[in-house]
mmCIF file of C-alpha atoms in Angstrom:
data_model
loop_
_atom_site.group_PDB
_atom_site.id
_atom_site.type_symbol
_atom_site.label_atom_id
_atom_site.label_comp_id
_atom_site.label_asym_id
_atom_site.label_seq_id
_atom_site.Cartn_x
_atom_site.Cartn_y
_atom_site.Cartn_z
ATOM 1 C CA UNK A 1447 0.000 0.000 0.000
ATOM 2 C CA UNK A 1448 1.344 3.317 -1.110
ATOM 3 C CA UNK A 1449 0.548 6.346 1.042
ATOM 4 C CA UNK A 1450 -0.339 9.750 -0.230
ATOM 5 C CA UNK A 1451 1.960 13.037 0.437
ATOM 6 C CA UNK A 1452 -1.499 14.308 1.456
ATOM 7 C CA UNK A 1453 -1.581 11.492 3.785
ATOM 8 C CA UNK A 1454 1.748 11.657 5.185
ATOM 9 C CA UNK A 1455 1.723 15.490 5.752
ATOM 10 C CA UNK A 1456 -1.863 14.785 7.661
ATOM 11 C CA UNK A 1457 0.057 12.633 10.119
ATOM 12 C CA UNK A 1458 2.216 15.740 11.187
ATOM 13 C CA UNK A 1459 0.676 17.286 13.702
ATOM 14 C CA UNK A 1460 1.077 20.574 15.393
ATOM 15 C CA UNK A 1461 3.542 21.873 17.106
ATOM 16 C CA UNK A 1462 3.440 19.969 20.188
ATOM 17 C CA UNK A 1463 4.095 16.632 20.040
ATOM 18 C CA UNK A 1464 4.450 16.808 16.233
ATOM 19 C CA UNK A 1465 4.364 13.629 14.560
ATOM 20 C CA UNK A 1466 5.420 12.237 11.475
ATOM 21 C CA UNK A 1467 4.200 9.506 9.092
ATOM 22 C CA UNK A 1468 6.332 7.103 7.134
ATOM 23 C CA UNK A 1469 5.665 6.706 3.555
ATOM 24 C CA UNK A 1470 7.723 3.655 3.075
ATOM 25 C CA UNK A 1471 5.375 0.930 4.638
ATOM 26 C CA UNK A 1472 2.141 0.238 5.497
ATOM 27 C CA UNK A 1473 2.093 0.814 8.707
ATOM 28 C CA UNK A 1474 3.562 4.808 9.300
ATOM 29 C CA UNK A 1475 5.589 5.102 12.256
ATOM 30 C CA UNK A 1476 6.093 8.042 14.255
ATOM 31 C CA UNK A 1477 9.205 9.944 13.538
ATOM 32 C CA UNK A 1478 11.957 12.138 15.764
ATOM 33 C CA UNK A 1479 11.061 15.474 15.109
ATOM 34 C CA UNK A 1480 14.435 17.474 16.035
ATOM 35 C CA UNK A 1481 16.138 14.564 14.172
ATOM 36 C CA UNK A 1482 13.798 15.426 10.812
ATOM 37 C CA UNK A 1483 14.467 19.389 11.813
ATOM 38 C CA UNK A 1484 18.182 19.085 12.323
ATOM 39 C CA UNK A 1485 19.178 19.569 8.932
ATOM 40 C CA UNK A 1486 17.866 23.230 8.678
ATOM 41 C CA UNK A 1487 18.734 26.075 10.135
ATOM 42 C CA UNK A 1488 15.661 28.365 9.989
ATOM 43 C CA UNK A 1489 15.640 32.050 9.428
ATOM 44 C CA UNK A 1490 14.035 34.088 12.014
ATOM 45 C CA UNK A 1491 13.956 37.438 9.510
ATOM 46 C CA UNK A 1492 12.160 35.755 7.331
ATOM 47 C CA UNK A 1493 9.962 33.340 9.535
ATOM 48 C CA UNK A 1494 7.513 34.755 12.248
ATOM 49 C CA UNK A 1495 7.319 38.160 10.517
ATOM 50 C CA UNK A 1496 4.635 38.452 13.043
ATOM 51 C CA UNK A 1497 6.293 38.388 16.009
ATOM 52 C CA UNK A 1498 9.210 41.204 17.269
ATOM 53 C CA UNK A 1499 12.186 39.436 16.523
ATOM 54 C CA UNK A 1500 13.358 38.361 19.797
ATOM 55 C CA UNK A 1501 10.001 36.467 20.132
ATOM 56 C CA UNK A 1502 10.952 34.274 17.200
ATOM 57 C CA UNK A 1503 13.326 32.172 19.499
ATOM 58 C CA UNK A 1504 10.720 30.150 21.495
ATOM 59 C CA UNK A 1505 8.472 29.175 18.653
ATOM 60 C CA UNK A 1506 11.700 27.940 16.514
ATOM 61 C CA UNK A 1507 12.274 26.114 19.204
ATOM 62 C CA UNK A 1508 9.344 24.499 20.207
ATOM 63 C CA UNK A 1509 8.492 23.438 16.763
ATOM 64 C CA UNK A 1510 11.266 21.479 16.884
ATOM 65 C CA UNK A 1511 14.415 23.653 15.145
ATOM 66 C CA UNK A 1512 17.833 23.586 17.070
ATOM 67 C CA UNK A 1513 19.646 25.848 14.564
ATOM 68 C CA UNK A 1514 18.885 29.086 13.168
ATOM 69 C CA UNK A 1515 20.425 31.949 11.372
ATOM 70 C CA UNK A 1516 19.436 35.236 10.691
ATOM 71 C CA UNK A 1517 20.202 38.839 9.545
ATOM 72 C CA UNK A 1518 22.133 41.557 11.400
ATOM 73 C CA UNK A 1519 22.313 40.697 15.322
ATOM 74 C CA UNK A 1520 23.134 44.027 16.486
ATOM 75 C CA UNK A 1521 19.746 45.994 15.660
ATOM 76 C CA UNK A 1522 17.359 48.184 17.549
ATOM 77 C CA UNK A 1523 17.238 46.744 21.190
ATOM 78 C CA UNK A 1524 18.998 43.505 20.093
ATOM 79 C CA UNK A 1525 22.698 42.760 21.083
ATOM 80 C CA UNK A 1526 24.199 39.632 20.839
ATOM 81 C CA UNK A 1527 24.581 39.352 24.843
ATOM 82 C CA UNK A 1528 20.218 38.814 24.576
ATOM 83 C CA UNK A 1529 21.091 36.600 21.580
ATOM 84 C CA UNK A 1530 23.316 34.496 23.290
ATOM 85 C CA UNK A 1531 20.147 34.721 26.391
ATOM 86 C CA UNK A 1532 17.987 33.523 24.058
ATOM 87 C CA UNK A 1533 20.098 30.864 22.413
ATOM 88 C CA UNK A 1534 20.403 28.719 26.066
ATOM 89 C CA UNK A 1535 17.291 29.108 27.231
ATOM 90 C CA UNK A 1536 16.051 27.638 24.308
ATOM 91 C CA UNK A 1537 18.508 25.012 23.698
ATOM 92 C CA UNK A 1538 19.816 26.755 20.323
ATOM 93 C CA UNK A 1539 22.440 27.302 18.374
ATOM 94 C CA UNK A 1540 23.267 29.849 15.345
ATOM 95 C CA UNK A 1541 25.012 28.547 12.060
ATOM 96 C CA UNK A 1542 25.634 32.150 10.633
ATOM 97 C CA UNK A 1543 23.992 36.105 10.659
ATOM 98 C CA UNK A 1544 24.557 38.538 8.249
ATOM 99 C CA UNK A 1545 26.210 42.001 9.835
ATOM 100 C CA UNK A 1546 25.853 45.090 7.338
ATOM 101 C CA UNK A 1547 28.632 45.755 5.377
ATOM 102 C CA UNK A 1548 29.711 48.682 3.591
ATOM 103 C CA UNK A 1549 30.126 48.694 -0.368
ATOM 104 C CA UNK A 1550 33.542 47.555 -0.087
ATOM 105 C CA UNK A 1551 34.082 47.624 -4.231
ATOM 106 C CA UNK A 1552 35.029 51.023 -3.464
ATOM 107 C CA UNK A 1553 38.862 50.397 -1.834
ATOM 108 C CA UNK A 1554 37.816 53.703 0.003
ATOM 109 C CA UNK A 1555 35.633 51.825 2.639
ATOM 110 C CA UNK A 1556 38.069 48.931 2.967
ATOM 111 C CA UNK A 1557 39.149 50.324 6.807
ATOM 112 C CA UNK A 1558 34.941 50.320 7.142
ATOM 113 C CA UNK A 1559 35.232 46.742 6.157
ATOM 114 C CA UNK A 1560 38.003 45.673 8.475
ATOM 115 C CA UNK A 1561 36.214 47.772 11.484
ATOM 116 C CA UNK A 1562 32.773 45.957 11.043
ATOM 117 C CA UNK A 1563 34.980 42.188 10.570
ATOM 118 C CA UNK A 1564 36.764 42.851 13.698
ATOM 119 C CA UNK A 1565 33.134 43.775 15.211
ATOM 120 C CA UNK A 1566 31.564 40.590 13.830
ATOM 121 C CA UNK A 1567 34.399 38.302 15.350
ATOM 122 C CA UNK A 1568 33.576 39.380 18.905
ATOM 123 C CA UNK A 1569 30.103 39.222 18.447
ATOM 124 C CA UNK A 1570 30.652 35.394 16.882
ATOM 125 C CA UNK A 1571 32.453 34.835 20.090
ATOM 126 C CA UNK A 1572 29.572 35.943 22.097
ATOM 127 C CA UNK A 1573 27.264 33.870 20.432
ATOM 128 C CA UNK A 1574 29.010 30.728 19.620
ATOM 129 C CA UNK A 1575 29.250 31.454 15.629
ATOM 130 C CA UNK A 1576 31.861 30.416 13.262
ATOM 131 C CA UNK A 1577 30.150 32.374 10.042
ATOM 132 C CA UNK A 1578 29.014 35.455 9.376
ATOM 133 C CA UNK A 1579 27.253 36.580 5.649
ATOM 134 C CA UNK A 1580 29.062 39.017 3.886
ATOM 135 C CA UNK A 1581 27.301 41.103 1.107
ATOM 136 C CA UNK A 1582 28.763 44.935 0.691
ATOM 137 C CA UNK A 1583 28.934 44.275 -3.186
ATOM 138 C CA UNK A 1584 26.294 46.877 -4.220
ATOM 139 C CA UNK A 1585 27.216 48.728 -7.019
ATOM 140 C CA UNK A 1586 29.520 52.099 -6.607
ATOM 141 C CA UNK A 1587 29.101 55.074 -8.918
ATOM 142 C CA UNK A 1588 31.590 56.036 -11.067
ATOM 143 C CA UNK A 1589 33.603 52.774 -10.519
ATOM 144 C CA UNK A 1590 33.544 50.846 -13.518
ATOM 145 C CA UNK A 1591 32.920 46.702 -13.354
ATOM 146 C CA UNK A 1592 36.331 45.841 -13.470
ATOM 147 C CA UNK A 1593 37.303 48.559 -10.610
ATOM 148 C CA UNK A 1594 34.778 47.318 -8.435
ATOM 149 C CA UNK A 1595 35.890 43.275 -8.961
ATOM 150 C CA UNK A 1596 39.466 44.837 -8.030
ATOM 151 C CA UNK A 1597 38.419 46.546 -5.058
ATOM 152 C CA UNK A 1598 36.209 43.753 -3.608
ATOM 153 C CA UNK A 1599 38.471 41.067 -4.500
ATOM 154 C CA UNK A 1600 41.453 43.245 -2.662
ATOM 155 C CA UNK A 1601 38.887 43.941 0.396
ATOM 156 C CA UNK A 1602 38.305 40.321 0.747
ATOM 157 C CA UNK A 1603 41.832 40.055 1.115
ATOM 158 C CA UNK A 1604 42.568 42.105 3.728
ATOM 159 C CA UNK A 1605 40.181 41.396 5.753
ATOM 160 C CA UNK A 1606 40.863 37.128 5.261
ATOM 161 C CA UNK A 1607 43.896 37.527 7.982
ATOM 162 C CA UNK A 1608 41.837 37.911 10.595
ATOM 163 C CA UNK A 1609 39.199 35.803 9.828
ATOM 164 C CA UNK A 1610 41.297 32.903 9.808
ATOM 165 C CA UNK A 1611 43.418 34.259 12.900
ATOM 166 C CA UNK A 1612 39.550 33.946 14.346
ATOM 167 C CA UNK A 1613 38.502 30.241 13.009
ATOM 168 C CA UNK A 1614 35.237 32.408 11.577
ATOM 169 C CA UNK A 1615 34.579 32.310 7.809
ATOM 170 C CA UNK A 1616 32.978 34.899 5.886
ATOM 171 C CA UNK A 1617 30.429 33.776 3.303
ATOM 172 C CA UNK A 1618 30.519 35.612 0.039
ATOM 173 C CA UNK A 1619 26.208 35.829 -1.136
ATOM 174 C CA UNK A 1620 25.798 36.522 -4.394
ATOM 175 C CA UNK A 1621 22.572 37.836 -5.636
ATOM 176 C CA UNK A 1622 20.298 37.711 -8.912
ATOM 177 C CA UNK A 1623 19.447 40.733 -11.330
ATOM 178 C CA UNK A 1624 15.774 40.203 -11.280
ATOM 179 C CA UNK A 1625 14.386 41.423 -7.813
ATOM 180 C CA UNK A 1626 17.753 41.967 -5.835
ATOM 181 C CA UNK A 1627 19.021 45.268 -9.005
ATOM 182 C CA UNK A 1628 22.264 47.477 -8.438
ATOM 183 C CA UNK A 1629 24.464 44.877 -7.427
ATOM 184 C CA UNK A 1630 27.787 43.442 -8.679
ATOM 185 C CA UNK A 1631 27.862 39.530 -7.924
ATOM 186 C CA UNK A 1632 25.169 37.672 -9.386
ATOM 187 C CA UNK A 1633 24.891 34.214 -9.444
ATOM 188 C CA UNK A 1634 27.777 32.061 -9.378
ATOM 189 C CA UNK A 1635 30.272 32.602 -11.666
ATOM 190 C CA UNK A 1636 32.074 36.211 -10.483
ATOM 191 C CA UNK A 1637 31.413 35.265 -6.676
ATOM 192 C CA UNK A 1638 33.300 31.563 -7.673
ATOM 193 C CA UNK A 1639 36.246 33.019 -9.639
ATOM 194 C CA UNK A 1640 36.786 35.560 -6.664
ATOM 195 C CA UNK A 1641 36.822 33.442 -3.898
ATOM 196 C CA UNK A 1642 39.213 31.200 -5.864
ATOM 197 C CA UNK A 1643 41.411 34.557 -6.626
ATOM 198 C CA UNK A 1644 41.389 35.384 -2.572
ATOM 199 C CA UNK A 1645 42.007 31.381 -2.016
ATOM 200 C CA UNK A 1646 41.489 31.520 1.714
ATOM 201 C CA UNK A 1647 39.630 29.279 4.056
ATOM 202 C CA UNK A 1648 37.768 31.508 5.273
ATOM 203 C CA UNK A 1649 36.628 33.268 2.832
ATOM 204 C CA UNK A 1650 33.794 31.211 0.579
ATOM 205 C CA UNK A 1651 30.138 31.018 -0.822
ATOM 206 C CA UNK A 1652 27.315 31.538 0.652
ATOM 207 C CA UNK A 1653 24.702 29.313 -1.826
ATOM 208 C CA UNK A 1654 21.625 30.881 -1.744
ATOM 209 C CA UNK A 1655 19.437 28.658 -4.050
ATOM 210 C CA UNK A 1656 16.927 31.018 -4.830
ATOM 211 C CA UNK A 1657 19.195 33.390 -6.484
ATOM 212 C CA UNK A 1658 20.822 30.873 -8.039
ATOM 213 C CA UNK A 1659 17.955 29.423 -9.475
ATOM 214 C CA UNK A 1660 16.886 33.310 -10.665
ATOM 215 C CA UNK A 1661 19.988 34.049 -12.189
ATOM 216 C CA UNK A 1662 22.196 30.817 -12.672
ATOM 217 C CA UNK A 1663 19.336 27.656 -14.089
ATOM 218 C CA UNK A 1664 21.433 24.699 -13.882
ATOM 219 C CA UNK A 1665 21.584 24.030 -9.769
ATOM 220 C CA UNK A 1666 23.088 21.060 -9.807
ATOM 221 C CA UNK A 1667 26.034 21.106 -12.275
ATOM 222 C CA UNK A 1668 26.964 25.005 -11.079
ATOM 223 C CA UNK A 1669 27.119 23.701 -7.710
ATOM 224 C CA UNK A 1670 29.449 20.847 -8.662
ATOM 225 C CA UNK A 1671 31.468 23.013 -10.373
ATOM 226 C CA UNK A 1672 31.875 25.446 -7.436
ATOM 227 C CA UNK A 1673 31.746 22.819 -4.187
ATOM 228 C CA UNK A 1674 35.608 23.897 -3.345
ATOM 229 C CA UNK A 1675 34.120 27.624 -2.678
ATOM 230 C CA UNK A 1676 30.782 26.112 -1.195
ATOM 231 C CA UNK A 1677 30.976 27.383 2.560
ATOM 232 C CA UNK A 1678 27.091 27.210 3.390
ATOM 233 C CA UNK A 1679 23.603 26.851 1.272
ATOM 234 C CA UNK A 1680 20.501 28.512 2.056
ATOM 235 C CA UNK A 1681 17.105 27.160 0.107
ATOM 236 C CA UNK A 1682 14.137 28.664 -0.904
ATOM 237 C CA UNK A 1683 11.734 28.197 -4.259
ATOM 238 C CA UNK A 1684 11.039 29.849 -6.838
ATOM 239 C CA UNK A 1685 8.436 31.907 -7.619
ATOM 240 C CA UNK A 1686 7.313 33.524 -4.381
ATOM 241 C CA UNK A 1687 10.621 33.103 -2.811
ATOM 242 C CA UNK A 1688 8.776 30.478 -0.319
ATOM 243 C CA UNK A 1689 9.369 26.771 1.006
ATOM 244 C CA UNK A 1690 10.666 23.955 -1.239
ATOM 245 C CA UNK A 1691 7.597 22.210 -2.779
ATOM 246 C CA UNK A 1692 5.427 25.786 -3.245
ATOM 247 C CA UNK A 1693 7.459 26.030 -6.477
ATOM 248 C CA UNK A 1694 9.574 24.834 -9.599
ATOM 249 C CA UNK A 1695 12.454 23.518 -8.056
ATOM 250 C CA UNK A 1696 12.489 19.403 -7.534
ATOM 251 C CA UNK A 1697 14.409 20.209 -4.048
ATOM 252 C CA UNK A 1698 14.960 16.314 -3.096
ATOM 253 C CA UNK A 1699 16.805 15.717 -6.196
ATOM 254 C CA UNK A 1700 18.579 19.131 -5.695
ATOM 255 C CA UNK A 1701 19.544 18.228 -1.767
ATOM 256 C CA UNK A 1702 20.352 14.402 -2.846
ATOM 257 C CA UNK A 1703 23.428 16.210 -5.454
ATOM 258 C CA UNK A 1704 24.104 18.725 -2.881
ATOM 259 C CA UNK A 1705 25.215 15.628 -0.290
ATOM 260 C CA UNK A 1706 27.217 13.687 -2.993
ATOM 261 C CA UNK A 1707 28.980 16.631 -4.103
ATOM 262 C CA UNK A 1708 30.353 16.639 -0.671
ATOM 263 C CA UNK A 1709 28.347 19.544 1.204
ATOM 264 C CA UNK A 1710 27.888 18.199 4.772
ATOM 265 C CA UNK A 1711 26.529 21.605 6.420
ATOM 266 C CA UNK A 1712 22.669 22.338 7.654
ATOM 267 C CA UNK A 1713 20.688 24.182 5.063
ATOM 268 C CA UNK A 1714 19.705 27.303 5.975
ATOM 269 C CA UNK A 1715 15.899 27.835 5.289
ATOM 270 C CA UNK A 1716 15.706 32.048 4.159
ATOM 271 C CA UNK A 1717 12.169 32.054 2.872
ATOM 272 C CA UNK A 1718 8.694 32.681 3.812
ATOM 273 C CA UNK A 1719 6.416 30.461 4.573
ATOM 274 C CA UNK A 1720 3.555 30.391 2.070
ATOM 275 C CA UNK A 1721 0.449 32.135 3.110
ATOM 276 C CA UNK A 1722 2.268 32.988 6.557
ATOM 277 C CA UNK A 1723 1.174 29.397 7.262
ATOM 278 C CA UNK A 1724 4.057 28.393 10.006
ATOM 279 C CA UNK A 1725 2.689 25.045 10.519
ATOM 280 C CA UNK A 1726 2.630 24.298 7.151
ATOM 281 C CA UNK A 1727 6.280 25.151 6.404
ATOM 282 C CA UNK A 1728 7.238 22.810 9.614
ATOM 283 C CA UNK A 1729 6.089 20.252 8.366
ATOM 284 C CA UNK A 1730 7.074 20.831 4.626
ATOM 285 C CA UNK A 1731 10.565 21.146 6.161
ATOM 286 C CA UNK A 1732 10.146 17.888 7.999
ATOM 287 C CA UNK A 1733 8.966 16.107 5.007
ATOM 288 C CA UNK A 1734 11.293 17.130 2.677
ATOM 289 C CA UNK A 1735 13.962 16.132 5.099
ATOM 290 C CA UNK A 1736 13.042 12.782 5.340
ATOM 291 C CA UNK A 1737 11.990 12.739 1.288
ATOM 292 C CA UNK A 1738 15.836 13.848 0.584
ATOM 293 C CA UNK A 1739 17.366 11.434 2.795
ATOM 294 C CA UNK A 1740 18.951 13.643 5.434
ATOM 295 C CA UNK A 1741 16.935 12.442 8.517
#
């Protein structure tokens, strides 16, 4: 007897005591929840948009998550001393956050750069990080393409010395050109061919799926090719920007290539749930975890 993904997603339940349904025998049994969760880091800027941020915490964590990631952690009455509050009281941990960085193309901000890295590093310390995101590559005026390349390139540089005097690697995002304009790395290839150029380890990609998919097509062969600059992956589907299965992207053949290409990292989860439905995206998470063979 086959059973239904209908089926098996009725058999997760709600957030307490969530349970899930096996689809490879007749009779289901119940699942581990945090075991089906523990591949995914989820994003609390992008999930629980209804709640102030440090709300977000508890309901990550009762639904099951022990890692999350989000954006900047130093915002308006958020340090990463309440982080780090948050984090053991809840039993969590945090797989990377995303200071603001200054448009380092421009060699002019590079000091800016190594000011906000040296900032980052203590707050990593405080909350038990070893990755930040690192964007600053919107575009400068008056700086052609090939000046900008040259200054970021020479920024990551400089700043690589005392990321790997830390043990905390700084993850390159590129973006796409369709919703994310005015920006210099865009999909793979540049962000690739730089991180090879500043050939540090710690210094690599952050793989954000969704603008790969927007800009890039060809997820699983572009990854191959770049897996030796492959320092974390986030996930989320195209159109809509919301959880894998809401959209185009077959994401257990996509995570199943991911693994053999040799990525053995959680998966970040930067997207919104679909229809704000929380509950749903837990236990689209789940099911995809178990679908893809990383539960």
């Amino acid at each position: 007897m086959t059973t239904s993904r209908r089926a098996a997603l009725a058999g997760l339940t709600g957030l307490t005591g969530l349970g899930l349904a096996s689809t490879a025998s007749a009779a289901p049994a119940a699942i581990d929840v945090k075991k089906a969760l523990k591949p995914w880091a989820i994003n609390l800027d992008t999930w629980f948009r209804e709640l102030p941020f440090l709300e977000r915490f508890a309901p990550a964590a009762k639904a099951g998550f022990t890692t999350v990631e989000f954006w900047p952690v130093n915002r308006e009455g958020v340090d990463a001393v309440k982080v780090r509050a948050l984090l053991d009281q809840h039993g969590l941990k945090v797989s990377q956050f995303a200071p603001a960085a200054p448009a380092f193309s421009d060699p002019a901000k590079h000091a800016e750069l190594a000011d906000m890295i040296k900032q980052a590093i203590v707050d990593c310390n405080t909350l038990g990080c070893k990755a930040i995101t690192l964007v600053g590559h919107a575009v400068v005026p008056n700086l052609s393409r090939e000046a900008m390349l040259s200054g970021y390139t020479a920024g990551l540089m400089r700043i690589a010395p005392l990321l790997e005097a830390a043990g905390v690697m700084a993850l390159v995002e590129p973006f796409n050109t369709v919703n994310h304009p005015n920006h210099l790395l865009n999909g793979s290839r540049p962000a690739v061919s730089i991180c090879r150029a500043v050939n540090s380890p710690m210094v690599k990609l952050q793989w954000d799926f969704y603008h790969m998919q927007l800009e890039d097509g060809d997820l699983i062969e572009k990854f191959q090719a770049g897996i030796d600059q492959v320092g974390y992956v986030q996930l989320g589907d195209v159109p809509g920007r919301h959880q894998p299965g809401t959209g185009e992207v077959n994401h257990v053949n996509l995570l199943k290539a991911i693994r053999a290409a040799g990525y053995t990292g959680v998966f970040g989860l930067e997207y919104m749930p679909l229809d704000q439905d929380n509950d749903r995206a837990f236990r689209d998470a789940a099911t995809l975890s178990i679908a893809a063979g990383l539960a």
